[in-house]
CSV table of C-alpha atoms in Angstrom, one decimal:
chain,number,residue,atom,x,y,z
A,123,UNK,CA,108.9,74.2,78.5
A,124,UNK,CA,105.6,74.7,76.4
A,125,UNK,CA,103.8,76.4,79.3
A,126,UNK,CA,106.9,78.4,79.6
A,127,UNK,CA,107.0,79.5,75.8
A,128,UNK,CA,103.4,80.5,75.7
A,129,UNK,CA,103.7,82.9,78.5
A,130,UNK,CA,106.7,84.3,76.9
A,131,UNK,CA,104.4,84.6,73.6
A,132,UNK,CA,101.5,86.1,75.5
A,133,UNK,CA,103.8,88.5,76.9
A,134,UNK,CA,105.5,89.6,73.8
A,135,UNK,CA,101.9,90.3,72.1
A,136,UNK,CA,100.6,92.1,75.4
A,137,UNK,CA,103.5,94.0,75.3
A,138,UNK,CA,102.9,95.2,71.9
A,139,UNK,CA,99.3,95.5,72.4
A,140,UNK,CA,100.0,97.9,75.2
A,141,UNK,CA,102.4,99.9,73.5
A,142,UNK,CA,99.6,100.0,70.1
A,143,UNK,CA,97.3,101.7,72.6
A,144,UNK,CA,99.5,103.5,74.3
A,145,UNK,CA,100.5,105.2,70.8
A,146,UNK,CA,97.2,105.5,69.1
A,147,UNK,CA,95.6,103.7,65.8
A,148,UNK,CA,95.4,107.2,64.3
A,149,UNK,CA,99.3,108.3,64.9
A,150,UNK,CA,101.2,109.3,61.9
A,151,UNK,CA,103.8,106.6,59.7
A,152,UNK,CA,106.1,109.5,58.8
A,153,UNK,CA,108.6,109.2,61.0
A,154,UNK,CA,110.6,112.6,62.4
A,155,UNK,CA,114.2,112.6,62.3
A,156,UNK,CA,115.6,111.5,66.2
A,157,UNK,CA,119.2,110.4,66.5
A,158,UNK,CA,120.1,108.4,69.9
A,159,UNK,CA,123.9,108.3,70.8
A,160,UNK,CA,124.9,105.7,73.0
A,161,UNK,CA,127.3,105.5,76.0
A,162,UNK,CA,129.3,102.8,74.4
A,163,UNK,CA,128.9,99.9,71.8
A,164,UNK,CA,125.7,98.8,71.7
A,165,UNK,CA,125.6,95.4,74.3
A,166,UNK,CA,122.4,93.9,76.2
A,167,UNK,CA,121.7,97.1,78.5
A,168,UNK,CA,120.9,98.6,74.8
A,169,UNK,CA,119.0,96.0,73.7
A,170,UNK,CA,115.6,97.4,74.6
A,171,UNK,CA,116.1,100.3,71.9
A,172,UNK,CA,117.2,98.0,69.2
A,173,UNK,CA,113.9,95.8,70.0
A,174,UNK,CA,111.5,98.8,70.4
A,175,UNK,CA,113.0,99.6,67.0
A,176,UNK,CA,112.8,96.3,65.2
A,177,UNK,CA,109.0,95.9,66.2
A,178,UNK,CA,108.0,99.3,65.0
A,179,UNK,CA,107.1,100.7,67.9
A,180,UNK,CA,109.1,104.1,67.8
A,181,UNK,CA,108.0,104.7,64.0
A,182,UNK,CA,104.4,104.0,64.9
A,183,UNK,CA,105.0,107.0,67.5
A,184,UNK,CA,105.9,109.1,64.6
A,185,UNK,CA,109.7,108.8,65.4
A,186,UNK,CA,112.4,107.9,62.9
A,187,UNK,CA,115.5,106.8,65.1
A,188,UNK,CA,119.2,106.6,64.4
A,189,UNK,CA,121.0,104.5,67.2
A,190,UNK,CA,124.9,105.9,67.3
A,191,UNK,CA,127.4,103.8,68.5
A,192,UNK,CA,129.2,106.4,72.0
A,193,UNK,CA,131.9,107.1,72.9
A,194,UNK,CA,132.0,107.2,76.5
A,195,UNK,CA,129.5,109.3,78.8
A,196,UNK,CA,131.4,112.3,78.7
A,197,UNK,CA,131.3,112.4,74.9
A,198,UNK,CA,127.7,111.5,74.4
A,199,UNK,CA,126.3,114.3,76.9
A,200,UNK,CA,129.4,117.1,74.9
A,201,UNK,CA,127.2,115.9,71.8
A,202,UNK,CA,123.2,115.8,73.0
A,203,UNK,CA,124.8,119.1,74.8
A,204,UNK,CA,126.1,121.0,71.4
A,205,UNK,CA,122.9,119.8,69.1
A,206,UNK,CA,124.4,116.9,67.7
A,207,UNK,CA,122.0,114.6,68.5
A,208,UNK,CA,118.7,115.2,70.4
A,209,UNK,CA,119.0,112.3,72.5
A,210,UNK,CA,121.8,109.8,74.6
A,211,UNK,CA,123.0,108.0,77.1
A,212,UNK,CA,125.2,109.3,79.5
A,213,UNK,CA,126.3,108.5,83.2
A,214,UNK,CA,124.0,110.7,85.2
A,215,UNK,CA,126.9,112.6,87.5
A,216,UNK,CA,128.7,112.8,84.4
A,217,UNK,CA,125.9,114.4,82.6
A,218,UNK,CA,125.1,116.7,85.9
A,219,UNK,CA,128.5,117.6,86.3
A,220,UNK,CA,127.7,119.2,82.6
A,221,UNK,CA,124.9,120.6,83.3
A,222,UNK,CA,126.6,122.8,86.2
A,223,UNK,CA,128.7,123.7,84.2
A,224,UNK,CA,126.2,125.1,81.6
A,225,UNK,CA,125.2,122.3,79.4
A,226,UNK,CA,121.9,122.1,78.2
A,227,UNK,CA,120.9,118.6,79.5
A,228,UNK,CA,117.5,117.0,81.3
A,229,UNK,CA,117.8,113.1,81.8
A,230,UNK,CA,114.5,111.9,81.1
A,231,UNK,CA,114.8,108.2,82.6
A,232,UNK,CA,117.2,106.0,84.0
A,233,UNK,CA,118.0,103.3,83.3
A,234,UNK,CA,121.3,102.4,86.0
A,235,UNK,CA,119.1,103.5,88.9
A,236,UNK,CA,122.5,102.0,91.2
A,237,UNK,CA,126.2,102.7,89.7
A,238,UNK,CA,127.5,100.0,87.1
A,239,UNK,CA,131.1,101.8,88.0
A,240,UNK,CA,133.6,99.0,89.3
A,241,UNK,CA,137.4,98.9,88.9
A,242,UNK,CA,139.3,95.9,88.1
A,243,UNK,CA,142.9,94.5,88.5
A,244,UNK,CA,145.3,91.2,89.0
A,245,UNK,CA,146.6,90.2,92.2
A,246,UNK,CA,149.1,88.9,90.9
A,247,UNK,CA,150.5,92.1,89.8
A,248,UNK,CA,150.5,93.2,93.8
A,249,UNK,CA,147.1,94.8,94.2
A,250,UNK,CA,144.9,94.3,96.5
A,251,UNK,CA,142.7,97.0,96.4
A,252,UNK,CA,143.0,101.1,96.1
A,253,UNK,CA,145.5,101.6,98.4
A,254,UNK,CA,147.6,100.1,96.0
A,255,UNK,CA,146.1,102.2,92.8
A,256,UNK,CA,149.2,104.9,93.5
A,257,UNK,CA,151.7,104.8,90.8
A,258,UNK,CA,150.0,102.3,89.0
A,259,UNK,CA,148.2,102.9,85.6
A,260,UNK,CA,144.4,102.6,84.5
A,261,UNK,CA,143.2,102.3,81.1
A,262,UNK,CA,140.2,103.9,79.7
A,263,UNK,CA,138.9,105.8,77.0
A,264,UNK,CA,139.4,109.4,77.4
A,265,UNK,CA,135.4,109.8,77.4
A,266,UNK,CA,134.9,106.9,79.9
A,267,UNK,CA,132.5,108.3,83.0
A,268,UNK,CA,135.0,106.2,85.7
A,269,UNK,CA,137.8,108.5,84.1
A,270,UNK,CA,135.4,111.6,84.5
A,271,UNK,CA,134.3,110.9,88.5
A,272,UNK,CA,138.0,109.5,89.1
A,273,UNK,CA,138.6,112.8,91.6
A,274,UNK,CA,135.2,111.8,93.3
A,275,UNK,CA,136.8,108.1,94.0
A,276,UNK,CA,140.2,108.9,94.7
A,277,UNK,CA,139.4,111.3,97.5
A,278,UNK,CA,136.7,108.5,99.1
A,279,UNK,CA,139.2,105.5,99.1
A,280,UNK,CA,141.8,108.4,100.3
A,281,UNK,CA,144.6,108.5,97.7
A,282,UNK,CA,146.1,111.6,96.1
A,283,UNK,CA,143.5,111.5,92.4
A,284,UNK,CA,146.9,112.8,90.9
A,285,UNK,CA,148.8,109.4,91.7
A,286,UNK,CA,147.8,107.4,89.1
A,287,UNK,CA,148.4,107.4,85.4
A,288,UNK,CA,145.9,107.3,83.0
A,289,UNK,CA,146.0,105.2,79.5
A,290,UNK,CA,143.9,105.8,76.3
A,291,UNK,CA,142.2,102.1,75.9
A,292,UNK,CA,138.9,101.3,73.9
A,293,UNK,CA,136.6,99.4,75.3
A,294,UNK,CA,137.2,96.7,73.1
A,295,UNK,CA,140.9,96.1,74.5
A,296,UNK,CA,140.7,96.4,77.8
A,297,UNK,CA,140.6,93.0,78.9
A,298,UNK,CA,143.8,91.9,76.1
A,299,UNK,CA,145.8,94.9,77.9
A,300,UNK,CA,145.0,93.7,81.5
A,301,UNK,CA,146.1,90.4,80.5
A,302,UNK,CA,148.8,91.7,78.6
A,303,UNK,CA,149.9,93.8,81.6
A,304,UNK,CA,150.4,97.0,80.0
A,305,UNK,CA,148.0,98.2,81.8
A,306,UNK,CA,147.7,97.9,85.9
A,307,UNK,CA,143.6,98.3,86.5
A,308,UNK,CA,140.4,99.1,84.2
A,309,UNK,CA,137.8,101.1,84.8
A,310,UNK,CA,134.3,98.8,83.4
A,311,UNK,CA,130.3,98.2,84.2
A,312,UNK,CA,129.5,95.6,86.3
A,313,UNK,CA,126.9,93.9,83.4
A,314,UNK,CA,130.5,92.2,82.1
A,315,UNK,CA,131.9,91.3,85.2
A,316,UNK,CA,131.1,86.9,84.6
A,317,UNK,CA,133.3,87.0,81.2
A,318,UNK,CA,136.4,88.7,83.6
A,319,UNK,CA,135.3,85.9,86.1
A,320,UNK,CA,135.5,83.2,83.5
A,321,UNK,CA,139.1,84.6,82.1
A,322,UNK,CA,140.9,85.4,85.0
A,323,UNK,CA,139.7,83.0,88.0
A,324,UNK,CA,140.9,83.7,91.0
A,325,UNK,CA,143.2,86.4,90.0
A,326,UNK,CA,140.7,89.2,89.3
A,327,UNK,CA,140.2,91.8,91.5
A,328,UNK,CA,137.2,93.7,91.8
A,329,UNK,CA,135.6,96.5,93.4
A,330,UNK,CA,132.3,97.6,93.1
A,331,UNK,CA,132.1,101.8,93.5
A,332,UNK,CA,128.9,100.9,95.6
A,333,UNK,CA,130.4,99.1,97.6
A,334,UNK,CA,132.5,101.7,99.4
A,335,UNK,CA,129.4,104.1,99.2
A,336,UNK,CA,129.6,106.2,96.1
A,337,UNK,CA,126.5,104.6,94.4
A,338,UNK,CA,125.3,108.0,92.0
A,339,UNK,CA,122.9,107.7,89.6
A,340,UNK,CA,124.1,105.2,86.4
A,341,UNK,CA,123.1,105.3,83.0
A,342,UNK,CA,120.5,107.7,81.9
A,343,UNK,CA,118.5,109.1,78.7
A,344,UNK,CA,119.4,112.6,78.5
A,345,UNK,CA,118.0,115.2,76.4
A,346,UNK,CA,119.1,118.5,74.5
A,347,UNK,CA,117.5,121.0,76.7
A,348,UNK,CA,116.1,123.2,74.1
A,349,UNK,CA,114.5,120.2,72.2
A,350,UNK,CA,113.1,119.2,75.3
A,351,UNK,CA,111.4,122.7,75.2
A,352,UNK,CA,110.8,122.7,71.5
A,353,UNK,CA,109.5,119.2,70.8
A,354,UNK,CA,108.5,117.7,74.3
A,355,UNK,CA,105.8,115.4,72.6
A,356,UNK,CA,108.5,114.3,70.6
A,357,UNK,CA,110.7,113.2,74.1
A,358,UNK,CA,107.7,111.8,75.4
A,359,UNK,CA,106.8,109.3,72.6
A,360,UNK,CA,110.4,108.1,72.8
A,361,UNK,CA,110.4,107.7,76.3
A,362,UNK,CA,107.5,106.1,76.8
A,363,UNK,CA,108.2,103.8,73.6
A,364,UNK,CA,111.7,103.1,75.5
A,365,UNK,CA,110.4,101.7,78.9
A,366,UNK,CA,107.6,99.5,77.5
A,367,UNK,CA,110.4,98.1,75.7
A,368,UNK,CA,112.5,97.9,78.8
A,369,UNK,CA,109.5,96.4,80.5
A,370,UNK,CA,109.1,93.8,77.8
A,371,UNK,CA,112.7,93.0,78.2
A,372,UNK,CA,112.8,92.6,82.2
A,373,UNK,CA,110.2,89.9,81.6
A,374,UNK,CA,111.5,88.2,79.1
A,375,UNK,CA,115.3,89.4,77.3
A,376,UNK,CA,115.3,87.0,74.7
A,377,UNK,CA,113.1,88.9,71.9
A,378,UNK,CA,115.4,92.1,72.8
A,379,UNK,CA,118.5,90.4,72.8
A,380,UNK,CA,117.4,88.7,69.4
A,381,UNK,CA,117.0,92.3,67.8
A,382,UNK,CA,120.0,93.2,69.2
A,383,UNK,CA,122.5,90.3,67.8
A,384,UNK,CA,120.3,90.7,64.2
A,385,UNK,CA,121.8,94.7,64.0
A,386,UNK,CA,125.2,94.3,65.8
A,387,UNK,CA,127.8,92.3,65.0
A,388,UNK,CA,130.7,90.4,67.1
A,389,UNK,CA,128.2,89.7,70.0
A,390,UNK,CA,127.2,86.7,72.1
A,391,UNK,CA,124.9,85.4,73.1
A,392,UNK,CA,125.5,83.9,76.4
A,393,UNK,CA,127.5,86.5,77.3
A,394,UNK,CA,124.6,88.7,76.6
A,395,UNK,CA,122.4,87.4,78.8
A,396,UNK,CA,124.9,87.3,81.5
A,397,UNK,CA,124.9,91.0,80.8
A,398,UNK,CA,121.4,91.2,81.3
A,399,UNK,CA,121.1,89.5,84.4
A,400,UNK,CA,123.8,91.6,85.9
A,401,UNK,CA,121.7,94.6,84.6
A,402,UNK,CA,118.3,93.5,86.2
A,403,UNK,CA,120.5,94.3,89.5
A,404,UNK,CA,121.5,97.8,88.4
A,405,UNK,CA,118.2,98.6,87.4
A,406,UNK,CA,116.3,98.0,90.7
A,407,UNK,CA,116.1,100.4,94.0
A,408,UNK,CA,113.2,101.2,95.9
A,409,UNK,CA,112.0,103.9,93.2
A,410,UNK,CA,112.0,101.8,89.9
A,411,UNK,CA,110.1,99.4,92.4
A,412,UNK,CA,107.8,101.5,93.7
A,413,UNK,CA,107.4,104.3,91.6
A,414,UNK,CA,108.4,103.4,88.0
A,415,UNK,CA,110.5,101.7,85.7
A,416,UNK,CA,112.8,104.7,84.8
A,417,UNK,CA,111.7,106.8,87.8
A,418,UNK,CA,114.1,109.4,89.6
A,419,UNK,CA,114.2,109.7,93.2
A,420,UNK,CA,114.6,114.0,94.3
A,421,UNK,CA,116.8,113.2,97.0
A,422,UNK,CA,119.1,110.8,95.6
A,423,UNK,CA,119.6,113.5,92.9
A,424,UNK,CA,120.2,115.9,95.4
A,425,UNK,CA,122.7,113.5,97.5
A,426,UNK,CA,124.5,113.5,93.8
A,427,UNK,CA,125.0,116.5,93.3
A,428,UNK,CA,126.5,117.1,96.7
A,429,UNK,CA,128.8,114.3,95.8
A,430,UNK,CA,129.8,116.7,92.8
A,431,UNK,CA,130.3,119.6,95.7
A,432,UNK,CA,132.2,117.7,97.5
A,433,UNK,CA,134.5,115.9,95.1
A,434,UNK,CA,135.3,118.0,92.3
A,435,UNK,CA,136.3,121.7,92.4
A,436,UNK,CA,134.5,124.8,90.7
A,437,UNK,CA,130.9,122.9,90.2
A,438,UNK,CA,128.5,126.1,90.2
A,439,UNK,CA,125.8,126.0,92.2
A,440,UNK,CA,122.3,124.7,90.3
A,441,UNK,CA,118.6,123.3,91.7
A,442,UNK,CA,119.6,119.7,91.5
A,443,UNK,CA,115.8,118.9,90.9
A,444,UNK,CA,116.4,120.7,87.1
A,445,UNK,CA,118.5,118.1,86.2
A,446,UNK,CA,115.9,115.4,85.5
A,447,UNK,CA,112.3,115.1,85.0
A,448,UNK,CA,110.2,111.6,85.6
A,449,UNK,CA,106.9,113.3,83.6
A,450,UNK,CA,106.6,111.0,80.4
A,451,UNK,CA,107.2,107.7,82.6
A,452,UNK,CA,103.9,105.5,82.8
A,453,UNK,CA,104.0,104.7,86.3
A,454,UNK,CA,101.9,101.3,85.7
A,455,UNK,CA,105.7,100.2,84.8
A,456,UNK,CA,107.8,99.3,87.4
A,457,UNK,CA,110.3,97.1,88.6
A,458,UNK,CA,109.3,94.2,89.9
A,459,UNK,CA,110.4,93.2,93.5
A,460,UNK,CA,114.2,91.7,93.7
């Protein structure tokens, strides 16, 4: 246990000593303004921003940041989109979708590099899996990205997307309305899928979107276009800020997870790191591996937005390739091997 500790230590100050060098002994204490808006409440996939922020590392980069609880993908790429905050988190179909559709939105890195999508149910209410989904209902928030790429998943599972009946549900109560019934299926990320196993047993049902082979892009930072263009030092400090602390966090969650419980409420622990081992899945693919923590891959970006094509009606055509840009990444980061 004491050899254990002391490597955690040693990586904890290496990690900040990197990040110190990284960002310069000369670098400027007065923060600027940069607001972050979240995909959802903050949980353990967030944790590496809330401990990047508690060790100083984003204000020794010059960068005073505002974490903002989301509201869903949709709603957090409509707000980096308009101006509202420079920076978020956003499903990256979701976020491409907008983009096509004229938003002014680059992601920057990602952090889901397979989908975190999954849909789950009761067999005890009759369904066995999405051939069953007709007539029933799915709750959601209205902003949820498994709302927004619902046509995409209807049409690969092949049922009518117009068959099912949608239910306005935070986040929060999805779980009390499944077991209450009111609802039929949830849409939720597979980092909380060990506290439905612990509630419902044998009676959850489950499917993962990768599993049937509509794995796009997850979770991803996105930026306002035109501060991208205005202030890209600014994006860059952040970014590079962000996956040392994502780094720090892959080798050892607890000092994030701390930072996280210590700013939000109602959280924990245990369940947290379940989370985070669930996320350590989501985050690995051959790119993050072999490229860089955070890294892009062209083609799967491409493969996405023929998804889009194919799925949704009226998606303009655009250069898939503008959509993203893996530039500030430090490719001595990367995932380590499964």
């Amino acid at each position: 246990m004491a050899k254990a500790e002391a490597a955690a230590g040693r990586r904890t100050v290496l990690g900040g000593l990197a990040a110190a060098a990284i960002l310069g002994p000369g670098r400027a204490r007065a923060g600027e303004p940069l607001n972050l808006v979240l995909n959802w409440t903050p949980t353990a996939d967030h944790a590496p921003y809330y401990y990047a922020k508690a060790q100083g590392w984003y204000e020794q980069a010059g960068i005073d940041l505002t974490i903002e609880t989301g509201r869903g993908s949709g709603t957090a790429a409509q707000r980096v989109a308009a101006g509202g905050a420079q920076l978020g988190i956003a499903d990256m179909a979701t976020a491409m979708l907008a983009r096509s559709r004229g938003s002014k939105l680059v992601a920057v890195m990602v952090v889901y590099a397979n989908s975190p999508q999954g849909f789950y149910w009761l067999k005890s209410n009759g369904i066995a899996g999405p051939k069953d989904f007709p007539g029933r209902s799915i709750g959601n928030p209205p902003g949820d990205a498994s709302r927004v790429m619902w046509p995409a998943f209807a049409r690969k599972v092949g049922i009518d997307p117009a068959s099912v009946r949608f239910v306005n549900v935070s986040p929060q109560a999805k779980l009390q309305a499944l077991r209450g019934r009111t609802i039929d299926i949830t849409s939720d990320f597979y980092n909380e899928h060990d506290l439905k196993l612990r509630q419902f047993g044998d009676d959850l049902g489950f499917l993962a979107w990768r599993e049937i082979g509509l794995n796009p892009y997850g979770n991803s930072i996105i930026a306002n276009e035109d501060v991208l263009a205005a202030k890209p030092k600014l994006v860059a400090d952040f970014v590079r800020v962000s996956q040392r602390a994502f780094a720090a966090a892959v080798q050892d969650v607890g000092p994030a997870l701390k930072a996280l419980l210590a700013s939000v409420s109602g959280l924990e622990e245990a369940n947290q790191r379940d989370q985070w081992r669930r996320i350590l899945e989501l985050m690995r693919d051959p790119t993050t591996e072999g490229v860089a923590l955070g890294a892009f891959d062209a083609g799967r970006v491409a493969a996405d937005y023929d998804l889009l094509r194919t799925y949704f009606e009226n998606v303009p055509v655009m250069q898939p390739d503008s959509a993203f840009t893996n530039r500030f990444l430090d490719t001595g980061l990367r995932m380590p091997a499964g």
